[in-house]
Coordinates of C-alpha atoms and ligand atoms in Angstrom, one line a residue:
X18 CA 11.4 -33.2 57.5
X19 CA 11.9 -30.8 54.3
X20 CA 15.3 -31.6 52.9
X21 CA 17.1 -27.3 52.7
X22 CA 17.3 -27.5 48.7
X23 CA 16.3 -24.6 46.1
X24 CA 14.7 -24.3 42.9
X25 CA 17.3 -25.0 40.4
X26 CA 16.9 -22.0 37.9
X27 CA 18.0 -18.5 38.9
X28 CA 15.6 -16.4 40.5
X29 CA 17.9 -13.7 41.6
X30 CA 20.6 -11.3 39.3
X31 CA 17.6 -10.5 36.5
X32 CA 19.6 -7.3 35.2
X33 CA 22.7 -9.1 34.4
X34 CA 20.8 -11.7 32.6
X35 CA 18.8 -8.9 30.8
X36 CA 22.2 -6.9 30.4
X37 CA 24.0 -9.9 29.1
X38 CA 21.2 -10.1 26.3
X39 CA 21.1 -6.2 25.5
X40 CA 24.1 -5.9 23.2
X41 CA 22.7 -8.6 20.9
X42 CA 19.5 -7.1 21.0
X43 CA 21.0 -3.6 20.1
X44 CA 22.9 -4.8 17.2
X45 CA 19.5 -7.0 16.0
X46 CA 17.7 -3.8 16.3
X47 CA 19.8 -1.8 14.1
X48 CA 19.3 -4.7 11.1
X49 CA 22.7 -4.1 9.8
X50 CA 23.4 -7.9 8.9
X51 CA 22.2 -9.9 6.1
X52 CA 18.8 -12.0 6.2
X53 CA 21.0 -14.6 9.1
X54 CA 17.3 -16.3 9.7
X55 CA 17.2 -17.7 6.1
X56 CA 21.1 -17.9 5.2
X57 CA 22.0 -19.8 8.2
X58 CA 18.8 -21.8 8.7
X59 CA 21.1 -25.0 8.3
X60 CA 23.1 -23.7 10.8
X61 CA 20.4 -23.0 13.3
X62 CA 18.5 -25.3 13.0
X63 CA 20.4 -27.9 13.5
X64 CA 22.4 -26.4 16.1
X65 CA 19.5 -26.1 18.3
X66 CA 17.9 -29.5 17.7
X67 CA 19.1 -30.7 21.0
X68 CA 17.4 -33.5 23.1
X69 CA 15.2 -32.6 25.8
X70 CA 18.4 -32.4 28.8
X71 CA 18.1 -34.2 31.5
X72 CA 20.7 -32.3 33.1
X73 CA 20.2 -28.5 32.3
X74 CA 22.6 -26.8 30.4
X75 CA 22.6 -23.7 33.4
X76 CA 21.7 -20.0 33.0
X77 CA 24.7 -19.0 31.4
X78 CA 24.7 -21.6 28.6
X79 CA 20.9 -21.0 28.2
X80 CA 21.4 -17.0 27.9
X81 CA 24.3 -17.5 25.4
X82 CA 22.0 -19.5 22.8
X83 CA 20.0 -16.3 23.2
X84 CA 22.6 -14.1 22.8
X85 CA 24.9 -16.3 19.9
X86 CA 22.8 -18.1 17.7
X87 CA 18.7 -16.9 19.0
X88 CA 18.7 -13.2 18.5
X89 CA 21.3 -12.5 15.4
X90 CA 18.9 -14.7 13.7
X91 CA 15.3 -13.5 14.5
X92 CA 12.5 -11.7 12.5
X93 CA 13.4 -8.7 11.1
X94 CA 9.9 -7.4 10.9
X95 CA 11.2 -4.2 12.4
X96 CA 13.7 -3.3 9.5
X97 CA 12.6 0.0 7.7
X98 CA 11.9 -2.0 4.8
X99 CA 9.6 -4.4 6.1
X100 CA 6.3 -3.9 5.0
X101 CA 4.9 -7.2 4.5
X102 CA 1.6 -8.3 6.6
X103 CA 0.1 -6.0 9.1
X104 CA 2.2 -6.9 12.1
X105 CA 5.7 -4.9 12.8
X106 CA 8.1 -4.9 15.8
X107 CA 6.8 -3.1 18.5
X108 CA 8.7 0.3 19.7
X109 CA 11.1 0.4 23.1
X110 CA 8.4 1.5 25.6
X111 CA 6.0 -0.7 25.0
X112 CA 8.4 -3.5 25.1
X113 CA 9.8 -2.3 28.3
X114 CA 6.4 -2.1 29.7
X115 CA 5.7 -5.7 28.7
X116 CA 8.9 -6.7 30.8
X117 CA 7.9 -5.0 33.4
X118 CA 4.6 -6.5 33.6
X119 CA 6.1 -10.4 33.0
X120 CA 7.5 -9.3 36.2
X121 CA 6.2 -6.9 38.5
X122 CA 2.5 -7.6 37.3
X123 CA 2.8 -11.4 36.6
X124 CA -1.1 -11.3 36.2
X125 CA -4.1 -9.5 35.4
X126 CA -6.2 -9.6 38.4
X127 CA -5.6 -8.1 41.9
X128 CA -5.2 -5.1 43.6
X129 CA -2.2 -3.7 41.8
X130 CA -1.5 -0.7 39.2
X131 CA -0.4 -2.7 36.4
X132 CA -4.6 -4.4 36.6
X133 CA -5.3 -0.3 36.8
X134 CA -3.4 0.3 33.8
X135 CA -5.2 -2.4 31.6
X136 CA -8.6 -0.6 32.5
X137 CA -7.1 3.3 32.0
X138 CA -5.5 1.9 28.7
X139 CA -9.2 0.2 27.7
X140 CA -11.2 4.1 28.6
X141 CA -7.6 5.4 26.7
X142 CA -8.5 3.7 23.8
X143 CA -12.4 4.4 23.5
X144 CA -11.3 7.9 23.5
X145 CA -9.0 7.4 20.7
X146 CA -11.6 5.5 18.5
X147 CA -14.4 8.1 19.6
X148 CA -16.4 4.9 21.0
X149 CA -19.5 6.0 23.4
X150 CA -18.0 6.2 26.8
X151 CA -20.7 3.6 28.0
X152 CA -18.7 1.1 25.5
X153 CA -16.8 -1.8 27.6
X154 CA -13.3 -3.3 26.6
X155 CA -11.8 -5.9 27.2
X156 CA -8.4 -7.2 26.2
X157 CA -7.0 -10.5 24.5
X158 CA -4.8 -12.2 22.3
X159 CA -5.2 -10.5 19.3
X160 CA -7.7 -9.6 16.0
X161 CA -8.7 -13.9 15.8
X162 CA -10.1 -13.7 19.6
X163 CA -10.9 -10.3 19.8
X164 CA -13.5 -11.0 16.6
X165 CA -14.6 -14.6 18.1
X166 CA -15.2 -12.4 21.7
X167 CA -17.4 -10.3 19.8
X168 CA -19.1 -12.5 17.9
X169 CA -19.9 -14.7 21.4
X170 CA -21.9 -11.5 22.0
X171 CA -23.7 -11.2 19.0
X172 CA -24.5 -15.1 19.2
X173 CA -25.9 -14.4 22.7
X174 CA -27.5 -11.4 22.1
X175 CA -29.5 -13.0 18.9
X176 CA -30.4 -16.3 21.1
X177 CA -31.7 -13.9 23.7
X178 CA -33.8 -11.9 21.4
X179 CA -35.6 -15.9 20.9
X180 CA -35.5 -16.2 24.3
X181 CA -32.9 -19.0 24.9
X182 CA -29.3 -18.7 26.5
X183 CA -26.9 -20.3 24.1
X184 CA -23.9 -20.4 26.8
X185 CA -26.3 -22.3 28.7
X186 CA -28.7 -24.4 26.7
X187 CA -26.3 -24.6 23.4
X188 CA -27.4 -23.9 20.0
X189 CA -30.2 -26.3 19.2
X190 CA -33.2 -23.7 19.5
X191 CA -31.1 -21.1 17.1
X192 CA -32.7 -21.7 13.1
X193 CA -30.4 -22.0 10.7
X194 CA -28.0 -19.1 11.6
X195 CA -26.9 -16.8 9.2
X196 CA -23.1 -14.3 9.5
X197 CA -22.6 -11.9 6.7
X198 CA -19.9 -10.2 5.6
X199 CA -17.9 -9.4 2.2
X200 CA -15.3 -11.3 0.2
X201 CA -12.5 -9.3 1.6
X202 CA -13.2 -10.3 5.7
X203 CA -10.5 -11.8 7.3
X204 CA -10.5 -15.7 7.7
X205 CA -10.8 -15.3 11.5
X206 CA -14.4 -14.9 11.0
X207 CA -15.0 -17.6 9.4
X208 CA -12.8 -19.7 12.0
X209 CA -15.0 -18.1 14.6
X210 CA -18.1 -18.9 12.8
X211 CA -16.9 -22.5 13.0
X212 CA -15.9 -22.1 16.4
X213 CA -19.2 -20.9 17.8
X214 CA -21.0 -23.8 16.9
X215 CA -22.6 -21.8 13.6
X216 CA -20.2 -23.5 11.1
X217 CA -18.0 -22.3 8.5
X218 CA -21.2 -22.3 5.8
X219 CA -23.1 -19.8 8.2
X220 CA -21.2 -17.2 7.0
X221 CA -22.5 -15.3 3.8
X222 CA -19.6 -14.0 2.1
X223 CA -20.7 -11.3 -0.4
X224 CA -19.3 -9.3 -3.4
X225 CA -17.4 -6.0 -2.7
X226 CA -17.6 -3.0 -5.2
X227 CA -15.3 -2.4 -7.3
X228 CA -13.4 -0.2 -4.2
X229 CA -13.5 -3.9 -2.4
X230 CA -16.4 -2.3 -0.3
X231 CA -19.6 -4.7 1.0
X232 CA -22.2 -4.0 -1.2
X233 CA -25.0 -2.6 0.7
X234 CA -27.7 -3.4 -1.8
X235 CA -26.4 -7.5 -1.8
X236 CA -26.4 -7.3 1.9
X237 CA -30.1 -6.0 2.2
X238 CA -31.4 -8.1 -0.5
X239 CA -29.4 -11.3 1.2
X240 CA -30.8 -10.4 4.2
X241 CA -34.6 -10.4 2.9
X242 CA -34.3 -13.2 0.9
X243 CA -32.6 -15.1 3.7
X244 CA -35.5 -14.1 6.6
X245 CA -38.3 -15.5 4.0
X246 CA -36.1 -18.6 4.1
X247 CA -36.3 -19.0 7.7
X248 CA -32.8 -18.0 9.0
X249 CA -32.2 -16.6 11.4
X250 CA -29.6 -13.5 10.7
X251 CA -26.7 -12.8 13.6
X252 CA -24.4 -10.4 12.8
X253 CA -22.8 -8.4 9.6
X254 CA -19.7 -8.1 9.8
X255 CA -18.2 -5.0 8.7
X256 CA -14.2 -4.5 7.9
X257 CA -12.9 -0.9 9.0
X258 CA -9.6 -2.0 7.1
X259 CA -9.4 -5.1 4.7
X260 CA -6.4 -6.9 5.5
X261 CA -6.0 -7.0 1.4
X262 CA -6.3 -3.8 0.2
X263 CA -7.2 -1.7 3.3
X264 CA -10.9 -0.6 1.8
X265 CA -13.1 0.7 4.8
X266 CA -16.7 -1.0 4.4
X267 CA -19.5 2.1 4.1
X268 CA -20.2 1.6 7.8
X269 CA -23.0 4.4 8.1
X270 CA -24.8 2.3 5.4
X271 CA -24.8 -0.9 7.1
X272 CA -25.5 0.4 10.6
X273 CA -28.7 1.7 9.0
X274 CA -29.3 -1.5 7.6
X275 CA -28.3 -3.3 10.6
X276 CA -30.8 -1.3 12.7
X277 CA -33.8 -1.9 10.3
X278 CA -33.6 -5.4 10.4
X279 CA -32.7 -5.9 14.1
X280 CA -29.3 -7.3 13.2
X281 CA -25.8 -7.3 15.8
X282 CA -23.4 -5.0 13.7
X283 CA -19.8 -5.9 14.2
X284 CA -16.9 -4.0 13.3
X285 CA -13.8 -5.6 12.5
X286 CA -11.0 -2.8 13.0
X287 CA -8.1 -4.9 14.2
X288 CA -5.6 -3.3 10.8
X289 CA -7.4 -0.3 10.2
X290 CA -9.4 0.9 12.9
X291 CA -7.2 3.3 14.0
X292 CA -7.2 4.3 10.7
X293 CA -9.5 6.8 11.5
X294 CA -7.2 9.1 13.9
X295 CA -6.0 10.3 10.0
X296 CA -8.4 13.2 9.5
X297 CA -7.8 12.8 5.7
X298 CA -10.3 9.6 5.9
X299 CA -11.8 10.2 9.2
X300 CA -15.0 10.1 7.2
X301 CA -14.7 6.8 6.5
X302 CA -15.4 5.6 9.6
X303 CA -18.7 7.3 10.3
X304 CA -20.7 4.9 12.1
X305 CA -18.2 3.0 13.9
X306 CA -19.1 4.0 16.7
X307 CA -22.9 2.8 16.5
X308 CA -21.5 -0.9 15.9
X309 CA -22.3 -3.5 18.7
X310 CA -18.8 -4.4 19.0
X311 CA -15.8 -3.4 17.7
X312 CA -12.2 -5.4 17.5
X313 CA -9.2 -3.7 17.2
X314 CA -5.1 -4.9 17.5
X315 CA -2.6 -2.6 19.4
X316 CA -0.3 -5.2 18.1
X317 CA -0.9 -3.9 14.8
X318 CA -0.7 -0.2 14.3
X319 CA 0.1 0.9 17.5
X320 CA 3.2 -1.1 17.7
X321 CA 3.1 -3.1 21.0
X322 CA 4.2 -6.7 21.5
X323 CA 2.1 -9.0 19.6
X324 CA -0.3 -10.6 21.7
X325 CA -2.6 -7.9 22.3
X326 CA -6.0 -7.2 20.8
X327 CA -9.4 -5.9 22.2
X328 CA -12.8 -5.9 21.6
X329 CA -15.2 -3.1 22.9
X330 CA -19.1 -3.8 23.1
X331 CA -22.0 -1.9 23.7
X332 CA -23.5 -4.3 26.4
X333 CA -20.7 -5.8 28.5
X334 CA -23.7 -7.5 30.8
X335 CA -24.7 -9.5 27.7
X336 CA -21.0 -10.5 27.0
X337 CA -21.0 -11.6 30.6
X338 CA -23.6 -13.8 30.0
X339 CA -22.0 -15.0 27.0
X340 CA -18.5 -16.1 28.3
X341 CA -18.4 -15.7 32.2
X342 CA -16.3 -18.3 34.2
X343 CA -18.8 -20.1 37.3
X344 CA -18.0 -18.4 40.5
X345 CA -15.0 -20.1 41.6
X346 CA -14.3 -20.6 45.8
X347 CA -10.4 -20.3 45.7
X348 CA -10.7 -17.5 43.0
X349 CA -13.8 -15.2 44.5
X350 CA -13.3 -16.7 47.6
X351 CA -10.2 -15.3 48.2
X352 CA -10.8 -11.9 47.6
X353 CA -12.7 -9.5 50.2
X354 CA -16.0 -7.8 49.4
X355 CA -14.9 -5.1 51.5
X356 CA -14.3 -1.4 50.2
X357 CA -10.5 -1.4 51.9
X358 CA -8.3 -4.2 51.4
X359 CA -5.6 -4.9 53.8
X360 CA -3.6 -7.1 51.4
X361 CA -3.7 -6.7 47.7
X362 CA -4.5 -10.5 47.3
X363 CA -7.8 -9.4 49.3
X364 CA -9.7 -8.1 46.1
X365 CA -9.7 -8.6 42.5
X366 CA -9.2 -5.4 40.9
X367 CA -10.8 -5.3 37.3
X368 CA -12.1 -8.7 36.4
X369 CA -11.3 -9.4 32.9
X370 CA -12.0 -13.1 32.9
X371 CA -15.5 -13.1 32.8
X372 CA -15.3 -11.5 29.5
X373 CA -13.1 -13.3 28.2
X374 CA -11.4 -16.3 26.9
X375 CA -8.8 -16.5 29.3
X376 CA -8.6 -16.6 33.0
X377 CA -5.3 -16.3 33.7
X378 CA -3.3 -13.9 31.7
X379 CA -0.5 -11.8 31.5
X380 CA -1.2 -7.5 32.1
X381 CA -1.0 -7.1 28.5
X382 CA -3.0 -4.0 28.2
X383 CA -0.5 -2.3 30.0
X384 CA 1.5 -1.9 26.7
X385 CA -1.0 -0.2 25.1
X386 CA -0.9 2.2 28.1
X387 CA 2.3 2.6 27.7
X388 CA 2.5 3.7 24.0
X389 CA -0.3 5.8 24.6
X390 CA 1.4 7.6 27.6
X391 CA 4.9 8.1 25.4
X392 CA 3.7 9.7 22.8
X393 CA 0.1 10.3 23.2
X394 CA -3.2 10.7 21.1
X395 CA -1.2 13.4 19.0
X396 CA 1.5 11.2 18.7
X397 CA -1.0 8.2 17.4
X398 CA -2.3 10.6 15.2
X399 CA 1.2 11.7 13.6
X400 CA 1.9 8.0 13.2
X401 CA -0.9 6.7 11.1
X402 CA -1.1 10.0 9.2
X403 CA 2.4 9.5 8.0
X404 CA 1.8 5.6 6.7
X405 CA -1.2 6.9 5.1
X406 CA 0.9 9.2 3.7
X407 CA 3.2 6.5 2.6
X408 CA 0.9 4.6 1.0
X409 CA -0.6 7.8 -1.2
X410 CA 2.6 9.0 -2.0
X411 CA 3.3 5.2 -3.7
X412 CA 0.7 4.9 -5.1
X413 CA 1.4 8.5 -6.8
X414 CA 4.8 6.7 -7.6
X415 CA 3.2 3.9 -9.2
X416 CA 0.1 5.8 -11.2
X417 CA 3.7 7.7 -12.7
X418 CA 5.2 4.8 -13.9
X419 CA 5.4 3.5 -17.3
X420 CA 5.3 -0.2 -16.2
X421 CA 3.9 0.0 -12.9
X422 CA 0.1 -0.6 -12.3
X423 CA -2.2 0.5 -9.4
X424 CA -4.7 -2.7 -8.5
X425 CA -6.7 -1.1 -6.3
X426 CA -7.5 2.3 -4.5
X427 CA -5.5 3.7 -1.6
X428 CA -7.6 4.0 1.5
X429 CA -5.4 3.4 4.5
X430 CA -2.0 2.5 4.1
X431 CA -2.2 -0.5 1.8
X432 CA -1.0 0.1 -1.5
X433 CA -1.5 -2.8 -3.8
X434 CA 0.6 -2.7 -6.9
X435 CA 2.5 -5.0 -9.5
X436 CA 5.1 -4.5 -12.7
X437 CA 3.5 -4.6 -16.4
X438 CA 6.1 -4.5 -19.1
X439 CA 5.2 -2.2 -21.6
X440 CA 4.9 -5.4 -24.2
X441 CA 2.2 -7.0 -22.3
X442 CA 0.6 -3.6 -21.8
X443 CA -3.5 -3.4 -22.6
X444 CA -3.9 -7.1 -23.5
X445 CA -6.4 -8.4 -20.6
X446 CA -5.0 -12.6 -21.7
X447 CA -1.9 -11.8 -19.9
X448 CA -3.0 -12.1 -16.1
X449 CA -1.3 -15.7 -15.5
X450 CA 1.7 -14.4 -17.5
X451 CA 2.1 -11.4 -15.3
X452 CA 1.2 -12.7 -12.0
X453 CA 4.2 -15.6 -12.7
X454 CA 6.0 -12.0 -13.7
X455 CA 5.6 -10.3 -10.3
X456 CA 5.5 -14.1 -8.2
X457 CA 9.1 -13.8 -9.3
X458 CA 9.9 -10.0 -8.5
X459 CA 8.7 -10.0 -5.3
X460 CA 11.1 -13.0 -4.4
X461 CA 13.7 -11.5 -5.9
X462 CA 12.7 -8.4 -4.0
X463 CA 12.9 -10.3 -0.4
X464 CA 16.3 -11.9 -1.5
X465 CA 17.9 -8.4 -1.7
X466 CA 16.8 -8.3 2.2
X467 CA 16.0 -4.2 2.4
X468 CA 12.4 -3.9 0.4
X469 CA 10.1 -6.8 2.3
X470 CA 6.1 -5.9 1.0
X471 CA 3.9 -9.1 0.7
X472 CA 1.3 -9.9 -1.7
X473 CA -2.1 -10.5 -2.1
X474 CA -4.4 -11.5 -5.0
X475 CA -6.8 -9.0 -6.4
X476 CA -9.6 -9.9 -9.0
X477 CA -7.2 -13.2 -9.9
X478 CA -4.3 -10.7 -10.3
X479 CA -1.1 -11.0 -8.1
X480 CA -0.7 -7.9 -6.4
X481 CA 3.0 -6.9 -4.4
X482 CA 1.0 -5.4 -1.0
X483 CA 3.1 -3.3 1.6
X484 CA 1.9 -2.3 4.4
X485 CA 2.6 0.8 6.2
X486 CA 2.8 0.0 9.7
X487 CA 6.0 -0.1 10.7
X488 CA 7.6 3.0 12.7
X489 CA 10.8 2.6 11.4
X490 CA 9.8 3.3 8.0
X491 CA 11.2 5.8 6.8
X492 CA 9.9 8.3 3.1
X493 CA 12.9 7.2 1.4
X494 CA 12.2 3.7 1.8
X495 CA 8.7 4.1 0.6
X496 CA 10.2 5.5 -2.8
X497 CA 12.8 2.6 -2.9
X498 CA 10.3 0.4 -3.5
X499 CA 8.8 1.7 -6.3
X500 CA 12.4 2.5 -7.8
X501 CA 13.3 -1.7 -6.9
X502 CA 10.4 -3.0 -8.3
X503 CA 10.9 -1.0 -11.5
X504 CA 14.7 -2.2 -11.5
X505 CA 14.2 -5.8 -10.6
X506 CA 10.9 -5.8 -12.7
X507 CA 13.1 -4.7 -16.1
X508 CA 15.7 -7.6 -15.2
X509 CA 13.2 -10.4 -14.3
X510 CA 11.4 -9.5 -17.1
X511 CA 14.0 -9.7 -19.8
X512 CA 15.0 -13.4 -18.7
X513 CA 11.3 -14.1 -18.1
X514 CA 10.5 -13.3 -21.5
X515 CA 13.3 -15.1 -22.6
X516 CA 12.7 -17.9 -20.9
X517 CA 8.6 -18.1 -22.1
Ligands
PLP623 C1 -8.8 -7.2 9.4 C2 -8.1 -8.3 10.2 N1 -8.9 -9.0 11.1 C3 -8.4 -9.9 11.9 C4 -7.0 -10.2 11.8 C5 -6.5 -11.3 12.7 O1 -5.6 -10.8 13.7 P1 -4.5 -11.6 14.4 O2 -3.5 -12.0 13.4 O3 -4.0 -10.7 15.4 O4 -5.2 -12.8 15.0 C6 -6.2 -9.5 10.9 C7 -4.8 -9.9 10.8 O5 -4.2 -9.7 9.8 C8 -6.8 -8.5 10.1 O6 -6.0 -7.8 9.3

């Protein structure tokens, strides 16, 4: 006999524990307090260093660490300033959306609308990226899985074309296999190239012109020299937004080339690719949609939780083959193969997991559907336009400036920048000097708390790198960059140089 006891947490009164949190969450949201993650990081973190309890604390304790010491003290990568990486805080809807699917949708298969609203927010997207409507998506984590799902395809699709199945007979039949892509890709690629069996070597990084664009010419001639070597090529990977300086590879160019020499073209769009819904470098993107797979990350520019990317390929069957789960009785089994269901538990809805590197998972699509539905393709548009805008109008700032210096062209919304002091002006021996120079500003920049750009590292010179992703952003905070770095530049400078 059963003894008549209940699960010990709270299963019932959700609003007033969400209520309870609200308040803090409002006042986090409107980043009027100092940098409390860094100035009280004693505090907190020894504060919550507690022992695993054998007795729990309750709901109420458990929501006031939330409220007290949690929240005050989180990531401000939603303050107007913020402009460091390519990741912001997402905007209310999509967050609301994300709650509602932790609950009402509390995973991604079945009959049910939030499964409906990961496929409508997949077709959404093709639309939005002009992608061929014959184009299949499917979502994941972010850009580091969305690139690996893609490249899965490409590795099956060039074992098929040898006519093995690497998902099935591994990778011993597949001659030394060959990834190329510039110097600018993101590391995930070459973290998938090691993950996918090719190694980390497999991947030919080559040089980018001098707009940190793949040459096509090294590409082609890599290419020959390594089929006369007996490689065997997989993909190029092409970046529709550097993560460094935003520079859109000359896609039309290497589809061409990809097509001549029978290659898998990926594009990796997960910052910039919906760069292109800017019509002032729409052009840039020509050819994106003749890739074999593209990656893009909501949970970049379109602002929704992080923990959401997607990867689109021309030949879903072939990605099927690549990462599908075996039938499996108490999944399939389960669910009816009739047309009607009786139950929603009688039929699957959109399968996503036999694309996939996750079976169970959370509707996470659904925030992408929601952003979409708030403010719509027009709305997207407006959106990206404007951080283009941002970035342009800095580096206008910048190319105005006595002591400022532009390190590389504006494509997107990247603007890569550092202080010169007029003394160390035209003398090329200075670079260590200066990058020390702007190491230091762009500290003392983050310890004022409102200005928060990252950096990056251009041709061995340290570059201060916002990012213009973040909706909060405001034009005036944009200019107050340029007008801090000046400031803090002139003062770090004169004890720098004292100090040398
Ligand atoms: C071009 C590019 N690709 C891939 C990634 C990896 O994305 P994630 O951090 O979502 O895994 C990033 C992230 O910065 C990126 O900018």
């Amino acid at each position: 006999m059963l003894e008549p006891t209940t699960d010990p947490s709270v299963t019932t009164g959700l609003s007033e524990a969400i209520e309870s949190l609200l308040p803090a969450l409002e006042e986090f949201v409107r980043f009027k307090d100092e940098d409390l993650g860094a100035s009280e990081f004693a505090h907190w973190s020894s504060s919550l260093n507690e022992a695993l309890p054998e007795q729990g604390r309750g709901a109420e304790r458990t929501l006031q660490v939330l409220r007290d010491e949690v929240i005050p003290r989180g990531l401000r990568t939603g303050a107007p300033g913020f402009a460091g990486w390519v990741t912001t805080m997402p905007t209310v809807i999509p967050v609301a959306a994300a709650l509602s699917a932790s609950i009402a949708g509390a995973q991604r298969w079945w009959v049910q609308p939030f499964n409906y609203l990961e496929h409508l927010a997949l077709e959404w997207l093709k639309q939005l990226l002009g992608l061929p409507a014959f184009y299949q998506g499917t979502f994941n984590s972010g850009g580091s899985a969305a690139n690996l799902i893609a490249l899965a395809a490409a590795r099956q699709w060039a074992c098929e074309q040898r006519g093995f199945d690497p998902s099935q007979d591994g990778l011993e039949m597949l001659v030394k296999p060959r990834l190329y892509a510039s110097s600018q890709v993101h590391h995930v690629v070459n973290r998938a190239a090691a993950v996918l069996g090719f190694g980390r070597r497999a991947l030919t990084q080559l040089p980018a012109d001098k707009e940190f664009r793949l040459e096509v010419s090294e590409l082609r001639d890599q290419l020959n020299k390594d089929k006369a070597d007996g490689c065997t090529p997989v993909a190029v990977i092409a970046s529709a937004g550097t993560v460094n300086t935003g520079a859109v590879d000359p896609l039309a160019e290497i589809v061409q080339v990809c097509r001549e020499e029978g290659v898998w073209l990926h594009i990796d769009g997960a910052y910039g690719g919906f760069g292109l819904l800017d019509p002032e470098v729409a052009g840039l993107f020509e050819g994106l949609a003749e890739a074999d797979s593209v990656a893009v990350d909501p949970h970049k520019w379109l602002a929704v939780p992080l923990g959401c990317g997607a990867t689109f390929v021309r030949d879903r069957a072939l990605l099927g083959r690549a990462l599908t789960l075996e039938p499996a009785e108490y999944l399939e089994g389960a669910a009816s193969q009739e047309k009607s269901v009786s139950s929603q538990f009688d039929g699957l809805g959109y399968t996503f997991h036999d694309f996939n590197l996750e079976q169970s998972a959370r509707s996470r699509g659904v925030t992408v559907w929601a952003a979409l539905h708030e403010i719509g393709a027009e709305g997207m548009r407006a959106r990206v336009s404007l951080h283009n805008s941002y970035a342009r109008e800095l580096a206008r700032l910048v190319q105005s400036s006595p002591v400022l210096e532009l390190l590389a062209p504006v494509s997107l919304s990247i603007c890569c920048f550092r202080y010169v002091p007029i003394e160390l002006q035209g003398d090329t021996g200075n670079t260590e000097t200066l990058n020390d120079l702007n190491r230091e500003i762009l500290d003392r920049l983050h310890s004022e708390h409102h200005h928060i750009p990252s950096s990056t590292e251009i041709s061995g010179q340290f570059a201060i790198r916002p990012c213009y992703i973040n909706p909060r952003t405001t034009p005036s905070d944009v200019a107050g960059l340029a007008t801090a770095v000046e400031r803090i530049g002139a003062e770090t400078w004169a004890s720098f140089a004292y100090r040398q």
